[in-house]
XYZ file of N, CA and C in Angstrom:
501
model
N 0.858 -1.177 0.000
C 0.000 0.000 0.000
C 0.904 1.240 0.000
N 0.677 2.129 -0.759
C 1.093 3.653 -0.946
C 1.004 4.700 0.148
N 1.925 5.234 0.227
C 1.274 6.345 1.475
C -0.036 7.084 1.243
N -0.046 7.212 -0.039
C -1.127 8.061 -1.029
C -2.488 7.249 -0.459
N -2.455 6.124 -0.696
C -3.551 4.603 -0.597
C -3.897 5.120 1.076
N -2.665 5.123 2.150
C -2.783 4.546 3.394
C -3.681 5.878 3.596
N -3.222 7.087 3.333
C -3.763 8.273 3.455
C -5.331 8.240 3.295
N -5.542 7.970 1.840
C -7.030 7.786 1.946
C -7.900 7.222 2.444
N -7.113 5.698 2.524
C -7.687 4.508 3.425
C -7.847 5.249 4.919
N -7.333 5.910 5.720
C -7.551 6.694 7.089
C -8.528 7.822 7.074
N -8.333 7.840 5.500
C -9.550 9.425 5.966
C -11.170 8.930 5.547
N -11.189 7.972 4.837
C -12.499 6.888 4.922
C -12.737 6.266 6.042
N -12.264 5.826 7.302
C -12.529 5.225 8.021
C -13.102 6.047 8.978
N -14.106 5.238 9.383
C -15.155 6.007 10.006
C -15.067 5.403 11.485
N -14.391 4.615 11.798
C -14.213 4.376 13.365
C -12.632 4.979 14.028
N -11.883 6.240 12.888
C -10.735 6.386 12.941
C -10.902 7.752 14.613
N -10.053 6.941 15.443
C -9.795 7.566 16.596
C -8.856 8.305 16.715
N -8.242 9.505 15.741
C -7.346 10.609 15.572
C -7.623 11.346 14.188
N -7.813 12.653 14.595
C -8.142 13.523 13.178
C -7.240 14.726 13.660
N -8.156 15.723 12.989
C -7.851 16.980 13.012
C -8.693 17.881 13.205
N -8.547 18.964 13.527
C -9.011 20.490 13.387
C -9.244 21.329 12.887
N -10.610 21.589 11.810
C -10.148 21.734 10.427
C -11.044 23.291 11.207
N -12.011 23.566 11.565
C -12.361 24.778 11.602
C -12.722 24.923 13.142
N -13.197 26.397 13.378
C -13.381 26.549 14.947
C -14.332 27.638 14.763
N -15.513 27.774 15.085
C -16.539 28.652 15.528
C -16.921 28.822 16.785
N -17.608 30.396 17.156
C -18.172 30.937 18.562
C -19.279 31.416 18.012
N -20.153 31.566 18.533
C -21.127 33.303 18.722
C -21.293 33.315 20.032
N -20.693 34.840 19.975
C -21.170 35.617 21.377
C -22.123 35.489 22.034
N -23.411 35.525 21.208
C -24.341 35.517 21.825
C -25.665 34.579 21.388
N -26.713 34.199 22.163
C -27.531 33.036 21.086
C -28.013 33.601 19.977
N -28.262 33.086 19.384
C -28.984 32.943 18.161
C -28.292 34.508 16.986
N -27.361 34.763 17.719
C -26.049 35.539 16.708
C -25.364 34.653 15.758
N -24.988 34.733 14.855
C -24.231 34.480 13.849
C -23.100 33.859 14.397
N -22.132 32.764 14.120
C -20.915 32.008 14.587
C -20.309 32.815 13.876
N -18.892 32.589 14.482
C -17.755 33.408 14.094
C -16.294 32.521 14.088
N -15.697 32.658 12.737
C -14.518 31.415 12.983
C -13.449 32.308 13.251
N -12.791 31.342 14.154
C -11.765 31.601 14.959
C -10.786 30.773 14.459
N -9.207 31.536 14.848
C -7.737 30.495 14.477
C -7.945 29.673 16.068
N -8.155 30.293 17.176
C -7.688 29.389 17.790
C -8.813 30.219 19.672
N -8.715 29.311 19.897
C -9.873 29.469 21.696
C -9.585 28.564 22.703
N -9.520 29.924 23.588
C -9.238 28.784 24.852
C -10.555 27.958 25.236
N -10.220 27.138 25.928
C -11.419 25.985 26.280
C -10.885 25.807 28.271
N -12.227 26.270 28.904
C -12.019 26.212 29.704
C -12.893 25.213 30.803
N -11.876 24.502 31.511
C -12.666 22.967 32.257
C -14.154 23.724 33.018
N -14.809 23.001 32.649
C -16.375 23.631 33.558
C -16.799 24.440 33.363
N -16.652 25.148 31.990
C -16.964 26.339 31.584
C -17.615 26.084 29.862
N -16.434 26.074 29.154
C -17.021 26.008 27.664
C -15.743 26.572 27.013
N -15.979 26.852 25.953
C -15.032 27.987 25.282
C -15.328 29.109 24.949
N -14.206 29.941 25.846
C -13.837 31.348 25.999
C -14.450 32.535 25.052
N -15.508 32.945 25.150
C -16.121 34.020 24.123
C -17.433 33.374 23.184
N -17.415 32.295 23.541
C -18.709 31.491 23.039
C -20.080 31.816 23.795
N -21.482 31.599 23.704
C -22.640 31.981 24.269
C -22.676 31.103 25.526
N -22.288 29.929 25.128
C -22.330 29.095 26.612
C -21.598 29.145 27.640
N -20.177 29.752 26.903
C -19.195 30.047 28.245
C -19.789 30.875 29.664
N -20.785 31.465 29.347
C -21.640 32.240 30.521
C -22.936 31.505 30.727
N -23.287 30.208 30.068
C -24.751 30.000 29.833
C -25.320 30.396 29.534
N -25.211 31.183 28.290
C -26.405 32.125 27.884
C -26.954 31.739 26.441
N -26.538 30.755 26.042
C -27.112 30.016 24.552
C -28.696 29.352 24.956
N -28.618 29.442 23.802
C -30.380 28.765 24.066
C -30.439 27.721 24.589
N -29.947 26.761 24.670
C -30.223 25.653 24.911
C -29.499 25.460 26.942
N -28.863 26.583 27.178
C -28.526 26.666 28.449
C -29.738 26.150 29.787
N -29.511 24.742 29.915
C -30.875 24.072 30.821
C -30.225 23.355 31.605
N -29.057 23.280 31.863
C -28.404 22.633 32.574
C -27.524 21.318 32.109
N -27.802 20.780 30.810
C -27.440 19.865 30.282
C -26.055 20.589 29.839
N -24.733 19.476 29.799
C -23.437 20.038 30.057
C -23.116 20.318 28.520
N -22.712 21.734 27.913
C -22.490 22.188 26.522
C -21.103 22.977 26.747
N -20.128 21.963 27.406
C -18.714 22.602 27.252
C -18.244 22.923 25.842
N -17.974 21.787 24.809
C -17.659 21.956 23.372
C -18.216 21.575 22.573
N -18.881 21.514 21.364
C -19.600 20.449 20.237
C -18.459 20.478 19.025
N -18.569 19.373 18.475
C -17.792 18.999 17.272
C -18.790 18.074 16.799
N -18.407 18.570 15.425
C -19.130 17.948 14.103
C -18.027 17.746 13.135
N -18.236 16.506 12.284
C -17.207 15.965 11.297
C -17.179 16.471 9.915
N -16.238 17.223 9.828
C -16.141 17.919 8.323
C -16.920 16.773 7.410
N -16.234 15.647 7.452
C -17.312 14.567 6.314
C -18.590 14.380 6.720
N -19.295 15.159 7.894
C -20.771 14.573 8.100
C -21.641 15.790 7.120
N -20.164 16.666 7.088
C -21.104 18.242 6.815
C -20.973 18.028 5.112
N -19.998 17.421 4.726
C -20.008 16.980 3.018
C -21.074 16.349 2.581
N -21.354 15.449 3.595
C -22.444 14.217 3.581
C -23.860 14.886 3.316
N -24.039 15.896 4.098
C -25.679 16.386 4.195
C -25.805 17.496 3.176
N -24.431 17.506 2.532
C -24.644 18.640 0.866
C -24.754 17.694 0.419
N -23.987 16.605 -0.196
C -24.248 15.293 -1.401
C -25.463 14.568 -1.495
N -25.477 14.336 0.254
C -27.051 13.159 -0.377
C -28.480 13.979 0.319
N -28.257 15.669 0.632
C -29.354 16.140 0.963
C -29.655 17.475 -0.054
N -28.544 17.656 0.008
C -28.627 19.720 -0.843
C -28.378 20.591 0.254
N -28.154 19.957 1.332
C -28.440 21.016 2.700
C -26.828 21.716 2.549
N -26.478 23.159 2.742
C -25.288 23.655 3.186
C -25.186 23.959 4.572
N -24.427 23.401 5.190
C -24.426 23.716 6.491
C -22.443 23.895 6.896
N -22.001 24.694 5.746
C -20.316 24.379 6.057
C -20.131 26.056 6.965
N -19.209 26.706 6.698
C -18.598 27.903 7.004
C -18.982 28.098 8.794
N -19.564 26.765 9.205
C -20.122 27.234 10.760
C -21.911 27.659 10.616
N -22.388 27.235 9.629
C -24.170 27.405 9.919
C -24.289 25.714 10.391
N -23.899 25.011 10.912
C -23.858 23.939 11.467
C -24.066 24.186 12.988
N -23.807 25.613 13.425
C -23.635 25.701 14.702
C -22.640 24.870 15.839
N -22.016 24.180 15.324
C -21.160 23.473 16.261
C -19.823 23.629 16.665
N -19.327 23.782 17.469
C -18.186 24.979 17.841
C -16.601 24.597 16.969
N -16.473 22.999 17.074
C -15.148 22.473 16.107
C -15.595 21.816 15.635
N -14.944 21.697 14.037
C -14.851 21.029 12.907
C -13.801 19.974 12.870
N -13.825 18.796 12.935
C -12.485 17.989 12.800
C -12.797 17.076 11.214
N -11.600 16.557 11.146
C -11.755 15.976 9.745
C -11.133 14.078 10.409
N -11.531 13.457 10.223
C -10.906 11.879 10.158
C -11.306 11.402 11.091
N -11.585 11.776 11.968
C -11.886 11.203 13.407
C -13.629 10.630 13.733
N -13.514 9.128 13.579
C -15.349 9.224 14.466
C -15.973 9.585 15.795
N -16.522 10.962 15.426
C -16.887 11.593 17.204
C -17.795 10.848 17.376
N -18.893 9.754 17.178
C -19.721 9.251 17.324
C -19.522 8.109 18.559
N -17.539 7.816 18.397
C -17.442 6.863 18.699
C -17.057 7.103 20.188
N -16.916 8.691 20.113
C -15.921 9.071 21.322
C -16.966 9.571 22.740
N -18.516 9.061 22.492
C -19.210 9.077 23.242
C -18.798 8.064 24.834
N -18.899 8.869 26.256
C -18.211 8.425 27.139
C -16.516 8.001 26.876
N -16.092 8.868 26.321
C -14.565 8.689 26.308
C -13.833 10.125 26.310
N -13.035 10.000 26.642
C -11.936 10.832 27.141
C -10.999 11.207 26.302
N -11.275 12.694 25.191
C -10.343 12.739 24.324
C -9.819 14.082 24.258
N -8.410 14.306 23.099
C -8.025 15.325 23.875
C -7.869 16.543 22.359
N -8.516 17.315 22.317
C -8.489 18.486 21.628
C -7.320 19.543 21.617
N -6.472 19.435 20.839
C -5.104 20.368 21.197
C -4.716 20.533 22.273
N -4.396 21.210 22.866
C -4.285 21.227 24.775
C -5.217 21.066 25.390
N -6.749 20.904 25.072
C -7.530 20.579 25.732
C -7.931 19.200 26.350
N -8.374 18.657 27.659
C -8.884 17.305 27.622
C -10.493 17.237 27.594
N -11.155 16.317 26.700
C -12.420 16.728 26.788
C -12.925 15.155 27.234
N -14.123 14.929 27.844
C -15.401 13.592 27.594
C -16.638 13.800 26.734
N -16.471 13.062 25.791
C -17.994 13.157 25.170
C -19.129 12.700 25.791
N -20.242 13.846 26.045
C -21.019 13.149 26.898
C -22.298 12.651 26.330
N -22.461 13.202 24.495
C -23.917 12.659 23.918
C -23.620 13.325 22.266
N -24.624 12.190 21.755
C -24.307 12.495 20.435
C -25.259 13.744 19.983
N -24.712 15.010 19.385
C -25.586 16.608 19.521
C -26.403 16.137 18.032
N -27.464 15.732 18.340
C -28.448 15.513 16.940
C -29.394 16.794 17.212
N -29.352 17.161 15.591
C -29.838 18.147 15.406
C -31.348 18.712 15.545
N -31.596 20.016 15.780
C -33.136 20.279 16.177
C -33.541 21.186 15.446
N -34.975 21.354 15.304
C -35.834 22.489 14.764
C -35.264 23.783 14.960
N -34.558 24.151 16.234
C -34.252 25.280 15.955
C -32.687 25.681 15.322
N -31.784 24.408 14.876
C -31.062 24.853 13.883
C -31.682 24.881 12.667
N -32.552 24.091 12.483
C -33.253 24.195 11.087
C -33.797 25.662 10.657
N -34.291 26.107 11.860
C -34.849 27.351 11.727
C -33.516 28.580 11.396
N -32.944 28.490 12.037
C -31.614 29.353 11.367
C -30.532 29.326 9.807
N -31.106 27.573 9.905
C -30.296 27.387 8.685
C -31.471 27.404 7.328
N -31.732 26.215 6.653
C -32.746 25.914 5.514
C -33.597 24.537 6.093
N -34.699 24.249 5.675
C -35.487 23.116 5.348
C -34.897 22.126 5.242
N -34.950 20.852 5.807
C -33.809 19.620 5.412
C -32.771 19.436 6.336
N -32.290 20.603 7.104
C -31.172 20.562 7.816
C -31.220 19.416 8.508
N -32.248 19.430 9.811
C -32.024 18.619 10.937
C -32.488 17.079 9.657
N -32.574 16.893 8.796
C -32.933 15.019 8.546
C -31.446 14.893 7.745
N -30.989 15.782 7.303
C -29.407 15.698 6.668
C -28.455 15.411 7.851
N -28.693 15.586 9.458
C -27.359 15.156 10.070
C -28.290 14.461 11.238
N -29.354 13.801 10.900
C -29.495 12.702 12.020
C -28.339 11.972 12.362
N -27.718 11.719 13.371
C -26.977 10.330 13.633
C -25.720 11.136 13.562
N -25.471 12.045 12.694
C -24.210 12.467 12.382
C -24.143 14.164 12.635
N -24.596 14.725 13.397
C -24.978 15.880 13.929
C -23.721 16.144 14.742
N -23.176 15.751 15.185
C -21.779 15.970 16.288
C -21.984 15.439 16.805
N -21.415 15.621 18.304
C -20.634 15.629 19.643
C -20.807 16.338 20.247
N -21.651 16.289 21.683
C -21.461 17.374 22.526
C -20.317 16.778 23.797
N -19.598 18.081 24.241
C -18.175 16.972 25.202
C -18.630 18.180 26.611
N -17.780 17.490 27.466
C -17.495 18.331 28.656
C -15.839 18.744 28.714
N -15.670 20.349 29.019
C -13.605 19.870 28.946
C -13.130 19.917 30.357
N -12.620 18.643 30.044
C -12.115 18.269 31.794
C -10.580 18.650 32.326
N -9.983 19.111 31.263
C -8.876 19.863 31.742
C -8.389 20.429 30.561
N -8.279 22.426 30.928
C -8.537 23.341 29.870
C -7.310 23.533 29.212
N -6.811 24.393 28.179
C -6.008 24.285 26.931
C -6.378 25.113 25.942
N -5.864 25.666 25.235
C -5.464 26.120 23.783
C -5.860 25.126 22.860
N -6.732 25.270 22.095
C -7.071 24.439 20.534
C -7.280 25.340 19.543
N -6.597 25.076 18.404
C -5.985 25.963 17.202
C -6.442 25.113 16.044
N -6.709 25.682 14.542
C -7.168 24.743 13.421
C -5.903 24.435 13.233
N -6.245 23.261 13.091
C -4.545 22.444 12.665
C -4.320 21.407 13.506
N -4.821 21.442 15.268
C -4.856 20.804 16.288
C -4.991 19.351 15.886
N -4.216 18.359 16.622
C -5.371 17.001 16.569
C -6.230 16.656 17.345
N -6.622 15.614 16.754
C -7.993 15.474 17.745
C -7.572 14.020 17.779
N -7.245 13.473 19.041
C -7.535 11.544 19.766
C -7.756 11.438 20.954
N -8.243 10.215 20.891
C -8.230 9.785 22.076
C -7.386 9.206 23.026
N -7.649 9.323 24.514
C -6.559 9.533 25.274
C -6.579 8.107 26.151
């Protein structure tokens, strides 16, 4: 096998437990516009630094734990190809973008985001009210594959470029 081969063969695999960091979004405030960022601190018991939840103030602030969400650059390819839905540049709402890695898998596990350590605590399937921000179709384009919501259990610097495994 080719490095070229091994390369692709890793970025198809969908139970692959190390990726990357391909984008990083905040909004200040709920239902404001995300904003991509090079790089955010992530702070344990908190969220990340300048995001709506870092204070609890996102909509969905009910007590259920919304330290970080990540969604898989290929879930967001996935719901343009076999839906029409665009949900790239951060209308996905989900704070990191990684590329190779299955967050699906990293539910109850302990992984670590650039300097960050995070636990995934549930898989973030999508709702009516991203649909409502984004287009029609959204939430049935990332059933199952909607992200990751994590808790960060010990805080850090995460930058696009970062990897993403498990620990």
């Amino acid at each position: 096998m080719t490095e070229t081969e091994a390369g692709d063969s890793a970025e198809h695999d969908h139970t692959a437990t190390a990726g990357t960091v391909e984008a990083i979004h905040v909004a200040p405030e709920s239902g404001e516009p995300v904003e991509a960022v090079e790089r955010v601190e992530a702070v344990a018991g908190a969220g990340l630094r300048g995001d709506r939840y870092f204070d609890e103030g996102g909509t969905f602030s009910d007590g259920t734990p919304r330290g970080i969400t990540l969604i898989e650059a290929e879930a967001i390819e996935a719901a343009g190809s076999d839906y029409g839905v665009d949900v790239g540049d951060g209308r996905h709402r989900r704070n990191v973008t990684t590329r190779g890695v299955a967050l699906n898998h990293l539910v109850d596990e302990e992984f670590r985001v650039g300097g960050a350590v995070c636990r995934g605590v549930e898989l973030c399937e999508p709702c009516s009210y991203l649909e409502g921000l984004t287009e029609d179709g959204v939430a049935r384009s990332l059933v199952h594959r909607g992200g990751l919501r994590a808790t960060i259990v010990e805080s850090g610097e995460l930058a696009v470029g970062d990897g993403v495994a498990s620990e």
